[in-house]
CSV table of C-alpha atoms and ligand atoms in Angstrom, one decimal:
chain,number,residue,atom,x,y,z
A,1415,UNK,CA,28.8,-14.1,158.3
A,1416,UNK,CA,32.2,-15.8,158.2
A,1417,UNK,CA,32.5,-18.6,160.8
A,1418,UNK,CA,35.6,-18.2,163.1
A,1419,UNK,CA,37.5,-21.3,164.2
A,1420,UNK,CA,40.3,-20.5,166.7
A,1421,UNK,CA,43.1,-23.0,166.2
A,1422,UNK,CA,44.2,-24.5,169.5
A,1423,UNK,CA,47.7,-25.1,168.2
A,1424,UNK,CA,48.3,-21.5,169.3
A,1425,UNK,CA,46.7,-22.1,172.8
A,1426,UNK,CA,48.9,-22.6,175.9
A,1427,UNK,CA,49.2,-26.4,176.2
A,1428,UNK,CA,49.5,-26.0,180.0
A,1429,UNK,CA,46.2,-24.1,180.1
A,1430,UNK,CA,44.2,-25.6,177.2
A,1431,UNK,CA,40.9,-25.7,179.1
A,1432,UNK,CA,41.3,-22.0,180.1
A,1433,UNK,CA,42.1,-21.0,176.5
A,1434,UNK,CA,39.3,-23.0,174.9
A,1435,UNK,CA,36.9,-21.6,177.5
A,1436,UNK,CA,38.0,-18.1,176.5
A,1437,UNK,CA,37.5,-18.8,172.8
A,1438,UNK,CA,34.0,-20.2,173.4
A,1439,UNK,CA,33.0,-17.3,175.6
A,1440,UNK,CA,34.4,-14.9,173.0
A,1441,UNK,CA,31.8,-16.2,170.6
A,1442,UNK,CA,33.8,-18.5,168.2
A,1443,UNK,CA,31.8,-20.8,165.9
A,1444,UNK,CA,34.0,-23.8,165.9
A,1445,UNK,CA,37.2,-25.0,167.7
A,1446,UNK,CA,39.9,-26.0,165.2
A,1447,UNK,CA,42.0,-29.0,166.3
A,1448,UNK,CA,45.2,-29.8,164.4
A,1449,UNK,CA,46.3,-33.4,164.4
A,1450,UNK,CA,49.8,-34.0,163.2
A,1451,UNK,CA,51.6,-37.4,162.7
A,1452,UNK,CA,55.3,-36.3,162.3
A,1453,UNK,CA,55.2,-37.8,158.8
A,1454,UNK,CA,52.7,-35.8,156.7
A,1455,UNK,CA,54.0,-32.8,158.5
A,1456,UNK,CA,57.2,-32.3,160.6
A,1457,UNK,CA,55.4,-31.9,163.9
A,1458,UNK,CA,53.2,-33.7,166.4
A,1459,UNK,CA,49.8,-32.5,167.8
A,1460,UNK,CA,46.6,-33.6,169.5
A,1461,UNK,CA,45.2,-37.1,170.1
A,1462,UNK,CA,41.7,-38.7,170.1
A,1463,UNK,CA,41.8,-38.4,173.9
A,1464,UNK,CA,42.3,-34.7,173.7
A,1465,UNK,CA,39.3,-34.4,171.4
A,1466,UNK,CA,37.3,-36.6,173.8
A,1467,UNK,CA,38.1,-34.3,176.8
A,1468,UNK,CA,37.2,-31.2,174.7
A,1469,UNK,CA,33.9,-32.9,173.7
A,1470,UNK,CA,33.1,-33.8,177.3
A,1471,UNK,CA,33.9,-30.2,178.5
A,1472,UNK,CA,32.6,-27.9,175.7
A,1473,UNK,CA,29.6,-27.8,173.4
A,1474,UNK,CA,31.3,-25.8,170.6
A,1475,UNK,CA,31.7,-27.9,167.3
A,1476,UNK,CA,35.1,-29.5,167.0
A,1477,UNK,CA,36.7,-29.1,163.6
A,1478,UNK,CA,39.4,-31.8,163.4
A,1479,UNK,CA,42.1,-31.3,160.8
A,1480,UNK,CA,44.0,-34.5,160.1
A,1481,UNK,CA,47.5,-33.8,158.8
A,1482,UNK,CA,48.3,-37.5,158.6
A,1483,UNK,CA,49.8,-39.7,155.9
A,1484,UNK,CA,47.3,-42.5,156.8
A,1485,UNK,CA,44.2,-40.7,158.2
A,1486,UNK,CA,42.2,-44.0,158.0
A,1487,UNK,CA,44.2,-45.4,160.9
A,1488,UNK,CA,42.7,-43.0,163.5
A,1489,UNK,CA,39.5,-41.8,161.7
A,1490,UNK,CA,37.1,-43.8,163.8
A,1491,UNK,CA,39.0,-42.9,167.0
A,1492,UNK,CA,38.4,-39.2,166.3
A,1493,UNK,CA,34.8,-39.8,165.3
A,1494,UNK,CA,34.3,-41.9,168.5
A,1495,UNK,CA,35.8,-39.0,170.5
A,1496,UNK,CA,33.2,-36.6,169.2
A,1497,UNK,CA,34.6,-34.7,166.2
A,1498,UNK,CA,31.9,-32.6,164.5
A,1499,UNK,CA,33.9,-32.2,161.3
A,1500,UNK,CA,36.9,-34.3,160.1
A,1501,UNK,CA,39.1,-33.0,157.3
A,1502,UNK,CA,41.6,-35.2,155.5
A,1503,UNK,CA,44.2,-34.1,152.9
A,1504,UNK,CA,43.7,-34.7,149.2
A,1505,UNK,CA,47.5,-35.3,148.9
A,1506,UNK,CA,47.1,-38.6,150.8
A,1507,UNK,CA,45.3,-40.3,147.8
A,1508,UNK,CA,41.6,-41.1,147.0
A,1509,UNK,CA,39.7,-40.0,150.0
A,1510,UNK,CA,36.2,-40.7,148.7
A,1511,UNK,CA,35.8,-43.8,151.0
A,1512,UNK,CA,36.9,-41.7,154.0
A,1513,UNK,CA,34.2,-39.1,153.2
A,1514,UNK,CA,31.7,-41.9,153.1
A,1515,UNK,CA,32.9,-43.3,156.4
A,1516,UNK,CA,32.7,-39.8,158.1
A,1517,UNK,CA,29.1,-39.3,156.8
A,1518,UNK,CA,28.2,-42.8,157.8
A,1519,UNK,CA,29.3,-41.9,161.4
A,1520,UNK,CA,27.1,-38.8,161.3
A,1521,UNK,CA,29.9,-36.1,161.1
A,1522,UNK,CA,30.7,-33.6,158.3
A,1523,UNK,CA,33.6,-34.3,156.0
A,1524,UNK,CA,36.3,-31.9,154.7
A,1525,UNK,CA,39.0,-32.2,152.1
A,1526,UNK,CA,42.2,-30.1,152.5
A,1527,UNK,CA,44.7,-28.9,150.0
A,1528,UNK,CA,48.3,-27.7,150.6
A,1529,UNK,CA,49.1,-24.3,149.1
A,1530,UNK,CA,50.9,-25.8,146.2
A,1531,UNK,CA,48.2,-28.4,145.4
A,1532,UNK,CA,45.9,-27.2,142.6
A,1533,UNK,CA,42.1,-27.0,143.0
A,1534,UNK,CA,41.9,-29.8,140.5
A,1535,UNK,CA,42.8,-32.2,143.2
A,1536,UNK,CA,39.4,-31.8,145.0
A,1537,UNK,CA,37.2,-31.7,141.9
A,1538,UNK,CA,36.3,-35.4,142.5
A,1539,UNK,CA,34.8,-34.5,145.9
A,1540,UNK,CA,32.9,-31.3,145.1
A,1541,UNK,CA,29.6,-33.2,145.3
A,1542,UNK,CA,30.3,-35.1,148.5
A,1543,UNK,CA,32.6,-32.9,150.7
A,1544,UNK,CA,30.8,-30.6,153.1
A,1545,UNK,CA,33.9,-28.4,153.3
A,1546,UNK,CA,37.1,-27.7,151.3
A,1547,UNK,CA,40.1,-26.5,153.4
A,1548,UNK,CA,42.4,-24.4,151.3
A,1549,UNK,CA,45.6,-24.2,153.4
A,1550,UNK,CA,47.1,-20.7,153.3
A,1551,UNK,CA,50.4,-21.9,154.7
A,1552,UNK,CA,52.5,-25.0,154.4
A,1553,UNK,CA,51.0,-27.2,157.0
A,1554,UNK,CA,52.9,-28.1,160.2
A,1555,UNK,CA,53.2,-24.9,162.2
A,1556,UNK,CA,51.3,-21.8,163.4
A,1557,UNK,CA,52.6,-18.2,163.1
A,1558,UNK,CA,53.5,-18.3,159.4
A,1559,UNK,CA,52.7,-15.7,156.7
A,1560,UNK,CA,49.6,-16.2,154.5
A,1561,UNK,CA,50.3,-17.4,151.0
A,1562,UNK,CA,48.3,-15.0,148.8
A,1563,UNK,CA,48.3,-17.4,145.8
A,1564,UNK,CA,45.5,-19.3,147.6
A,1565,UNK,CA,43.0,-16.4,147.1
A,1566,UNK,CA,42.8,-17.4,143.4
A,1567,UNK,CA,42.3,-21.1,144.3
A,1568,UNK,CA,39.3,-20.2,146.6
A,1569,UNK,CA,37.7,-18.1,143.8
A,1570,UNK,CA,38.4,-21.0,141.3
A,1571,UNK,CA,36.4,-23.4,143.6
A,1572,UNK,CA,33.5,-21.0,143.8
A,1573,UNK,CA,33.6,-20.5,140.0
A,1574,UNK,CA,33.6,-24.3,139.6
A,1575,UNK,CA,30.2,-24.2,141.4
A,1576,UNK,CA,31.2,-25.5,144.8
A,1577,UNK,CA,28.5,-24.4,147.3
A,1578,UNK,CA,29.8,-26.1,150.5
A,1579,UNK,CA,32.0,-24.4,153.2
A,1580,UNK,CA,35.4,-23.1,152.0
A,1581,UNK,CA,37.8,-22.8,155.0
A,1582,UNK,CA,41.2,-21.2,154.9
A,1583,UNK,CA,43.9,-22.0,157.5
A,1584,UNK,CA,47.2,-20.4,158.3
A,1585,UNK,CA,48.4,-16.8,158.7
A,1586,UNK,CA,44.9,-15.3,158.7
A,1587,UNK,CA,44.6,-12.0,160.5
A,1588,UNK,CA,42.0,-9.1,160.6
A,1589,UNK,CA,44.0,-7.2,158.0
A,1590,UNK,CA,44.0,-10.0,155.3
A,1591,UNK,CA,40.8,-11.9,155.9
A,1592,UNK,CA,38.5,-9.5,153.8
A,1593,UNK,CA,40.0,-10.4,150.4
A,1594,UNK,CA,39.5,-14.1,151.3
A,1595,UNK,CA,35.9,-13.4,152.1
A,1596,UNK,CA,35.3,-11.5,148.9
A,1597,UNK,CA,36.5,-14.5,147.0
A,1598,UNK,CA,34.3,-17.1,148.7
A,1599,UNK,CA,35.7,-18.0,152.1
A,1600,UNK,CA,33.0,-19.0,154.7
A,1601,UNK,CA,35.2,-20.3,157.6
A,1602,UNK,CA,38.5,-18.7,158.9
A,1603,UNK,CA,40.9,-20.7,161.0
A,1604,UNK,CA,42.9,-18.3,163.2
A,1605,UNK,CA,45.5,-19.3,165.8
A,1606,UNK,CA,48.1,-16.7,166.6
A,1607,UNK,CA,45.9,-13.7,165.6
A,1608,UNK,CA,43.3,-14.8,168.2
A,1609,UNK,CA,45.1,-16.5,171.1
A,1610,UNK,CA,47.7,-13.6,171.2
A,1611,UNK,CA,44.9,-11.0,171.2
A,1612,UNK,CA,44.1,-9.4,174.6
A,1613,UNK,CA,40.4,-8.9,173.6
A,1614,UNK,CA,39.4,-12.0,171.6
A,1615,UNK,CA,35.7,-11.3,172.1
A,1616,UNK,CA,36.0,-7.8,170.4
A,1617,UNK,CA,38.1,-9.3,167.6
A,1618,UNK,CA,35.6,-12.0,166.8
A,1619,UNK,CA,32.8,-9.5,166.9
A,1620,UNK,CA,34.6,-7.4,164.3
A,1621,UNK,CA,35.4,-10.5,162.2
A,1622,UNK,CA,31.7,-11.5,162.3
A,1623,UNK,CA,30.8,-8.1,160.8
A,1624,UNK,CA,32.9,-8.6,157.7
B,1442,DX5,C1,49.0,-25.3,160.5
B,1442,DX5,C2,47.7,-25.5,161.1
B,1442,DX5,C3,46.9,-24.2,161.4
B,1442,DX5,C4,47.7,-23.3,162.4
B,1442,DX5,C5,47.1,-21.9,162.2
B,1442,DX5,O1,49.5,-26.5,159.9
B,1442,DX5,O2,46.9,-26.3,160.3
B,1442,DX5,O3,45.6,-24.5,161.9
B,1442,DX5,O4,47.6,-23.7,163.7
B,1442,DX5,O5,47.8,-21.0,163.0
B,1442,DX5,P1,48.1,-19.5,162.6
B,1442,DX5,O6,46.7,-18.8,162.5
B,1442,DX5,O7,48.9,-18.9,163.7
B,1442,DX5,O8,48.8,-19.5,161.3
B,1443,ZN,ZN1,44.7,-26.6,160.8
């Protein structure tokens, strides 16, 4: 069964508690929290305090995606806040010490790749990363169209022997998720396709049957 992680970047910022409650009651597996620093990506989003409030209010695992040039500056703040999984981008440099730090703090660690970054870039982390996040859009905004080139990259990671979670993020919908699953995807981040859906519960039930 594919894990479904609604991305709260697509939630209503004025009704975040309502929208996360809806996703949790709809049976999502994780909540995906995008963190943006206006440098690594041209946008700003979510703080350690927001993660703390989500942690205090909901029991669903929090999947924190750090789109930051210097993730080490706030890594401990997000771990203190209660992140269940923290993902850093391979494009920011050698992230092996960050993976160690995340594990030392008792959380799971992910390494992300932009669409244009080859699978090669995460090969040094295949033994230590619990999750590889293959971005299916250029990071920074929701509502974009999925980049089909990434399907091949997901298959390449499985053929390289990676047995951890493979997550995809960006432009995923019910009509394009199956090919990702057939090539090795285990976690789907979905923003627009879920938060704009009248019946999120039925959608997640269908997705869990894939
Ligand atoms: C984009 C973010 C994604 C985004 C997904 O940089 O990392 O999590 O919110 O939203 P959709 O599903 O609308 O593309
Ligand atoms: Zn994300």
